[in-house]
CSV table of C-alpha atoms in Angstrom, one decimal:
chain,number,residue,atom,x,y,z
A,90,UNK,CA,16.9,-18.4,32.9
A,91,UNK,CA,13.7,-16.4,32.2
A,92,UNK,CA,14.2,-13.2,30.1
A,93,UNK,CA,11.3,-10.7,30.5
A,94,UNK,CA,10.6,-8.2,27.7
A,95,UNK,CA,10.0,-4.8,29.2
A,96,UNK,CA,8.6,-1.5,27.8
A,97,UNK,CA,6.8,-2.8,24.7
A,98,UNK,CA,6.2,-0.7,21.6
A,99,UNK,CA,2.6,-0.9,20.4
A,100,UNK,CA,2.1,-1.8,16.8
A,101,UNK,CA,-1.5,-2.4,15.7
A,102,UNK,CA,-2.3,-4.6,12.8
A,103,UNK,CA,-5.8,-4.7,11.4
A,104,UNK,CA,-6.8,-6.7,8.2
A,105,UNK,CA,-9.6,-4.6,6.7
A,106,UNK,CA,-12.1,-6.5,4.6
A,107,UNK,CA,-12.2,-4.1,1.7
A,108,UNK,CA,-14.8,-4.4,-1.1
A,109,UNK,CA,-12.9,-5.4,-4.3
A,110,UNK,CA,-14.7,-2.9,-6.5
A,111,UNK,CA,-14.0,-0.1,-4.0
A,112,UNK,CA,-10.4,-1.1,-3.7
A,113,UNK,CA,-10.0,-1.0,-7.4
A,114,UNK,CA,-11.6,2.5,-7.4
A,115,UNK,CA,-9.1,3.7,-4.8
A,116,UNK,CA,-6.2,2.3,-6.7
A,117,UNK,CA,-7.3,4.0,-9.8
A,118,UNK,CA,-7.7,7.3,-7.9
A,119,UNK,CA,-4.1,7.1,-6.6
A,120,UNK,CA,-2.7,6.5,-10.0
A,121,UNK,CA,-4.7,9.4,-11.4
A,122,UNK,CA,-3.6,11.7,-8.5
A,123,UNK,CA,0.1,10.9,-9.3
A,124,UNK,CA,-0.5,11.8,-12.9
A,125,UNK,CA,2.7,11.8,-15.0
A,126,UNK,CA,5.1,12.0,-12.1
A,127,UNK,CA,7.4,9.0,-11.5
A,128,UNK,CA,8.7,9.8,-8.1
A,129,UNK,CA,9.8,12.4,-5.6
A,130,UNK,CA,12.8,14.7,-6.5
A,131,UNK,CA,15.2,12.6,-4.5
A,132,UNK,CA,16.5,9.9,-6.9
A,133,UNK,CA,15.1,6.4,-6.2
A,134,UNK,CA,12.4,7.8,-3.9
A,135,UNK,CA,8.7,6.8,-4.2
A,136,UNK,CA,6.1,9.3,-5.1
A,137,UNK,CA,4.4,10.7,-2.0
A,138,UNK,CA,1.5,13.1,-2.2
A,139,UNK,CA,2.4,15.0,1.0
A,140,UNK,CA,5.1,17.0,-0.8
A,141,UNK,CA,3.2,17.2,-4.0
A,142,UNK,CA,0.2,19.2,-2.8
A,143,UNK,CA,-1.9,16.1,-2.1
A,144,UNK,CA,-2.0,15.9,1.7
A,145,UNK,CA,-5.7,16.0,2.4
A,146,UNK,CA,-6.9,12.8,0.9
A,147,UNK,CA,-9.3,12.4,3.9
A,148,UNK,CA,-11.3,15.2,2.5
A,149,UNK,CA,-12.0,13.4,-0.8
A,150,UNK,CA,-15.4,11.9,-0.7
A,151,UNK,CA,-14.3,8.7,-2.5
A,152,UNK,CA,-12.1,7.8,0.5
A,153,UNK,CA,-14.7,8.4,3.2
A,154,UNK,CA,-15.2,4.7,4.0
A,155,UNK,CA,-11.4,4.2,4.4
A,156,UNK,CA,-11.1,7.3,6.6
A,157,UNK,CA,-14.0,6.0,8.8
A,158,UNK,CA,-12.2,2.6,9.2
A,159,UNK,CA,-8.9,4.3,10.2
A,160,UNK,CA,-10.7,6.6,12.6
A,161,UNK,CA,-12.5,3.6,14.3
A,162,UNK,CA,-9.3,1.6,14.8
A,163,UNK,CA,-7.3,4.7,15.8
A,164,UNK,CA,-9.7,5.3,18.6
A,165,UNK,CA,-9.5,1.6,19.6
A,166,UNK,CA,-5.7,1.8,19.5
A,167,UNK,CA,-5.6,4.9,21.8
A,168,UNK,CA,-8.1,3.2,24.2
A,169,UNK,CA,-5.9,0.0,24.2
A,170,UNK,CA,-3.0,2.1,25.4
A,171,UNK,CA,-4.9,3.2,28.4
A,172,UNK,CA,-6.2,6.6,27.3
A,173,UNK,CA,-9.5,7.9,28.6
A,174,UNK,CA,-11.5,8.9,25.6
A,175,UNK,CA,-13.4,11.5,27.5
A,176,UNK,CA,-10.1,13.4,28.1
A,177,UNK,CA,-8.6,13.2,24.5
A,178,UNK,CA,-9.7,14.0,21.0
A,179,UNK,CA,-8.2,12.5,17.9
A,180,UNK,CA,-7.7,14.6,14.7
A,181,UNK,CA,-6.5,13.7,11.3
A,182,UNK,CA,-3.8,16.2,10.4
A,183,UNK,CA,-2.8,14.9,7.0
A,184,UNK,CA,-3.4,12.0,4.7
A,185,UNK,CA,-1.7,11.3,1.4
A,186,UNK,CA,-1.2,8.7,-1.3
A,187,UNK,CA,2.1,6.9,-1.8
A,188,UNK,CA,3.0,5.1,-5.0
A,189,UNK,CA,6.3,3.1,-5.1
A,190,UNK,CA,7.4,1.9,-8.5
A,191,UNK,CA,10.2,-0.7,-9.2
A,192,UNK,CA,13.4,0.0,-7.4
A,193,UNK,CA,11.8,2.9,-5.5
A,194,UNK,CA,12.0,3.3,-1.7
A,195,UNK,CA,11.5,5.9,1.1
A,196,UNK,CA,14.3,6.8,3.5
A,197,UNK,CA,14.4,6.7,7.2
A,198,UNK,CA,12.2,9.4,8.9
A,199,UNK,CA,9.6,10.1,11.4
A,200,UNK,CA,6.7,12.5,11.7
A,201,UNK,CA,7.4,15.2,14.4
A,202,UNK,CA,4.2,17.1,13.6
A,203,UNK,CA,2.0,14.2,14.6
A,204,UNK,CA,1.4,11.7,17.5
A,205,UNK,CA,0.1,8.7,15.7
A,206,UNK,CA,0.9,7.3,12.3
A,207,UNK,CA,-1.4,5.0,10.2
A,208,UNK,CA,-0.9,3.3,6.9
A,209,UNK,CA,-3.4,1.3,4.8
A,210,UNK,CA,-2.0,-0.8,1.9
A,211,UNK,CA,-4.0,-1.1,-1.2
A,212,UNK,CA,-1.7,-3.6,-2.8
A,213,UNK,CA,0.7,-6.3,-1.6
A,214,UNK,CA,0.7,-10.1,-1.3
A,215,UNK,CA,2.6,-10.5,2.0
A,216,UNK,CA,5.9,-11.4,0.4
A,217,UNK,CA,7.5,-8.0,0.7
A,218,UNK,CA,8.6,-8.0,-2.9
A,219,UNK,CA,7.1,-4.6,-3.5
A,220,UNK,CA,8.8,-3.1,-0.4
A,221,UNK,CA,8.4,-3.5,3.3
A,222,UNK,CA,7.7,-1.0,6.0
A,223,UNK,CA,10.8,-0.9,8.1
A,224,UNK,CA,10.4,0.1,11.8
A,225,UNK,CA,13.6,1.0,13.6
A,226,UNK,CA,14.3,0.1,17.2
A,227,UNK,CA,14.2,3.4,19.2
A,228,UNK,CA,16.7,1.9,21.7
A,229,UNK,CA,19.0,-1.1,21.6
A,230,UNK,CA,19.7,-1.5,25.3
A,231,UNK,CA,20.2,-5.3,25.0
A,232,UNK,CA,23.2,-4.9,22.7
A,233,UNK,CA,25.1,-4.0,26.0
A,234,UNK,CA,27.9,-2.3,24.0
A,235,UNK,CA,26.4,0.5,21.9
A,236,UNK,CA,26.7,-0.1,18.2
A,237,UNK,CA,27.0,-3.9,18.1
A,238,UNK,CA,23.4,-4.6,16.9
A,239,UNK,CA,24.2,-3.3,13.5
A,240,UNK,CA,26.3,-6.4,12.8
A,241,UNK,CA,29.3,-6.2,10.4
A,242,UNK,CA,30.9,-9.4,11.8
A,243,UNK,CA,31.0,-8.3,15.4
A,244,UNK,CA,30.7,-10.6,18.4
A,245,UNK,CA,26.9,-10.3,18.5
A,246,UNK,CA,25.6,-13.0,16.2
A,247,UNK,CA,23.1,-10.9,14.3
A,248,UNK,CA,21.4,-13.8,12.5
A,249,UNK,CA,20.9,-16.0,15.5
A,250,UNK,CA,17.4,-16.4,16.9
A,251,UNK,CA,18.4,-14.8,20.2
A,252,UNK,CA,19.9,-11.7,18.5
A,253,UNK,CA,17.0,-11.3,16.2
A,254,UNK,CA,14.6,-11.5,19.2
A,255,UNK,CA,16.5,-9.2,21.6
A,256,UNK,CA,18.7,-7.0,19.4
A,257,UNK,CA,17.1,-6.6,16.0
A,258,UNK,CA,17.9,-3.1,14.7
A,259,UNK,CA,14.7,-3.1,12.7
A,260,UNK,CA,11.6,-5.0,11.9
A,261,UNK,CA,10.3,-5.4,8.3
A,262,UNK,CA,6.5,-5.7,7.7
A,263,UNK,CA,5.5,-6.8,4.2
A,264,UNK,CA,2.4,-5.1,2.8
A,265,UNK,CA,-0.9,-7.0,2.2
A,266,UNK,CA,-3.9,-5.4,0.5
A,267,UNK,CA,-6.2,-4.1,3.2
A,268,UNK,CA,-3.7,-4.2,6.0
A,269,UNK,CA,-3.9,-1.2,8.4
A,270,UNK,CA,-0.9,-0.4,10.6
A,271,UNK,CA,-0.9,2.0,13.5
A,272,UNK,CA,2.2,3.1,15.5
A,273,UNK,CA,3.6,6.1,17.3
A,274,UNK,CA,4.5,8.9,14.9
A,275,UNK,CA,7.8,9.5,16.7
A,276,UNK,CA,9.1,6.0,15.6
A,277,UNK,CA,11.7,6.1,12.9
A,278,UNK,CA,10.5,4.2,9.8
A,279,UNK,CA,11.3,3.7,6.2
A,280,UNK,CA,10.2,1.7,3.1
A,281,UNK,CA,12.5,-0.8,1.5
A,282,UNK,CA,13.0,-0.9,-2.2
A,283,UNK,CA,10.3,-2.3,-4.4
A,284,UNK,CA,12.1,-5.3,-6.0
A,285,UNK,CA,9.1,-6.3,-8.1
A,286,UNK,CA,9.7,-5.7,-11.8
A,287,UNK,CA,6.1,-4.8,-12.7
A,288,UNK,CA,4.1,-4.1,-9.5
A,289,UNK,CA,3.5,-0.7,-8.1
A,290,UNK,CA,3.1,-0.5,-4.3
A,291,UNK,CA,0.0,1.6,-3.4
A,292,UNK,CA,-0.8,2.9,0.1
A,293,UNK,CA,-2.5,5.7,2.0
A,294,UNK,CA,-0.7,7.3,5.0
A,295,UNK,CA,-2.2,9.3,7.8
A,296,UNK,CA,-0.9,11.6,10.5
A,297,UNK,CA,-3.1,11.9,13.6
A,298,UNK,CA,-2.8,14.1,16.6
A,299,UNK,CA,-4.2,14.1,20.1
A,300,UNK,CA,-5.5,17.2,21.8
A,301,UNK,CA,-7.7,18.0,24.8
A,302,UNK,CA,-11.5,17.9,24.0
A,303,UNK,CA,-13.3,21.0,23.0
A,304,UNK,CA,-14.9,22.7,26.0
A,305,UNK,CA,-14.5,25.0,29.0
A,306,UNK,CA,-12.4,22.6,31.1
A,307,UNK,CA,-8.8,24.0,31.2
A,308,UNK,CA,-6.6,21.5,29.3
A,309,UNK,CA,-3.8,19.8,31.1
A,310,UNK,CA,-1.0,17.7,29.6
A,311,UNK,CA,-2.4,18.0,26.1
A,312,UNK,CA,-2.6,20.9,23.7
A,313,UNK,CA,-6.0,22.7,23.7
A,314,UNK,CA,-8.5,21.8,21.0
A,315,UNK,CA,-7.6,23.6,17.7
A,316,UNK,CA,-10.9,25.5,17.7
A,317,UNK,CA,-9.6,27.3,20.8
A,318,UNK,CA,-6.3,28.4,19.2
A,319,UNK,CA,-5.7,32.0,17.9
A,320,UNK,CA,-3.3,32.8,15.1
A,321,UNK,CA,-0.6,35.5,15.6
A,322,UNK,CA,-0.7,36.6,12.0
A,323,UNK,CA,-0.6,40.3,11.3
A,324,UNK,CA,-4.4,40.6,11.1
A,325,UNK,CA,-4.9,38.3,14.2
A,326,UNK,CA,-6.3,39.3,17.6
A,327,UNK,CA,-3.0,40.4,19.0
A,328,UNK,CA,-2.0,42.7,16.1
A,329,UNK,CA,-1.7,46.5,16.6
């Protein structure tokens, strides 16, 4: 019997060749940006810059080479999915540092404001000890009976090779320094606990959005370019 995998989800992996001195500078920058904070208000949650006023890291000159690398591979990712670059424009909406200390994690979530997510790891040896990115299956059609893929001793042998291939409820990706990941922003994801006793997990996350290009051609399917938007605030063009 030949089983065919249909409707694939596109995860891009790029191993960036980072300059060691520049990498050390970025790591130091992230630690300084965190300051005296130990984590987010939620107990056991890693510190994330996006809810601490640090959501525009791409505008920091020190990170310009990293932003350029993310932009290059984001464009390549979009093209690999079949998009015509002449009909779309990519934008960085937000970018923020993430510092995960021992026993810290990030719960399941997705980014409804964006279209494409990107993560660059500044630390990690590939073992996953400092916490893995966990990508959740958006659908589990192969479990046949809804709910069986979560395991708990049911008839679906969750640890078998077949079940892992066809019915894995999630995929864990261990961090490696310099690893860039790109995936749809609508995909639920989380970060598992940092089980290292002394290593902090450092990364930079990006939210990217697709719009129509700037110009006079009426946009279809995509939102118009942000430069062509008008605010409806009280002193905006439609106010009395």
